[in-house]
């Protein structure tokens, strides 16, 4: 999922995420800082990797795709991540409530969750993640390098910045 059109030459950072995961929630501060630092010089893509242990993560991933359809993918994903613990308690009604709070068509969210129109996108992300070695969230992939955001020495943001800076320097 990517909302903003980055230049075709912008390095891509894939943020493999489970929208109900406390570790993904904790990584949101790093993601926000990276977006602020690089703007459109770095294309940030949210990739779905809902974990089985999180009962509402698969529905949340589908809802995030509906938010993309309605032009608010990142704001929606961030709002759900900010309420990951509450999602665990409340489930799908929270997903629709967040859409309503952000001024989106909440009824369309409800319908999308019922008809499963975004299941294939989420399934494809999950399959690709498994194929490249994603085993948990958050996981970052940039410049062909994959690393676990939970166990990255020196912190994931520093590592992403180092790789992004190297890739951006190589472009110019």
JSON list of C-alpha atoms in Angstrom, two decimals, residues 66 70 92-93 95-96 99-100 105-117:
[
{"chain": "A", "resi": 66, "resn": "UNK", "atom": "CA", "xyz": [-10.27, -0.20, 1.52]},
{"chain": "A", "resi": 70, "resn": "UNK", "atom": "CA", "xyz": [-10.75, 5.80, -0.52]},
{"chain": "A", "resi": 92, "resn": "UNK", "atom": "CA", "xyz": [-14.09, -5.13, 13.30]},
{"chain": "A", "resi": 93, "resn": "UNK", "atom": "CA", "xyz": [-16.43, -2.50, 14.78]},
{"chain": "A", "resi": 95, "resn": "UNK", "atom": "CA", "xyz": [-12.13, -0.69, 11.99]},
{"chain": "A", "resi": 96, "resn": "UNK", "atom": "CA", "xyz": [-15.38, 0.84, 10.78]},
{"chain": "A", "resi": 99, "resn": "UNK", "atom": "CA", "xyz": [-12.97, 5.00, 8.98]},
{"chain": "A", "resi": 100, "resn": "UNK", "atom": "CA", "xyz": [-15.91, 7.12, 10.14]},
{"chain": "A", "resi": 105, "resn": "UNK", "atom": "CA", "xyz": [-17.38, 6.01, 3.81]},
{"chain": "A", "resi": 106, "resn": "UNK", "atom": "CA", "xyz": [-17.75, 3.73, 6.84]},
{"chain": "A", "resi": 107, "resn": "UNK", "atom": "CA", "xyz": [-20.61, 1.77, 5.28]},
{"chain": "A", "resi": 108, "resn": "UNK", "atom": "CA", "xyz": [-18.33, 0.89, 2.37]},
{"chain": "A", "resi": 109, "resn": "UNK", "atom": "CA", "xyz": [-15.73, -0.36, 4.88]},
{"chain": "A", "resi": 110, "resn": "UNK", "atom": "CA", "xyz": [-18.34, -2.57, 6.49]},
{"chain": "A", "resi": 111, "resn": "UNK", "atom": "CA", "xyz": [-19.37, -3.92, 3.06]},
{"chain": "A", "resi": 112, "resn": "UNK", "atom": "CA", "xyz": [-15.73, -4.50, 2.06]},
{"chain": "A", "resi": 113, "resn": "UNK", "atom": "CA", "xyz": [-15.13, -6.52, 5.21]},
{"chain": "A", "resi": 114, "resn": "UNK", "atom": "CA", "xyz": [-18.23, -8.61, 4.51]},
{"chain": "A", "resi": 115, "resn": "UNK", "atom": "CA", "xyz": [-17.66, -9.21, 0.79]},
{"chain": "A", "resi": 116, "resn": "UNK", "atom": "CA", "xyz": [-13.92, -9.78, 1.12]},
{"chain": "A", "resi": 117, "resn": "UNK", "atom": "CA", "xyz": [-12.98, -7.67, -1.92]}
]
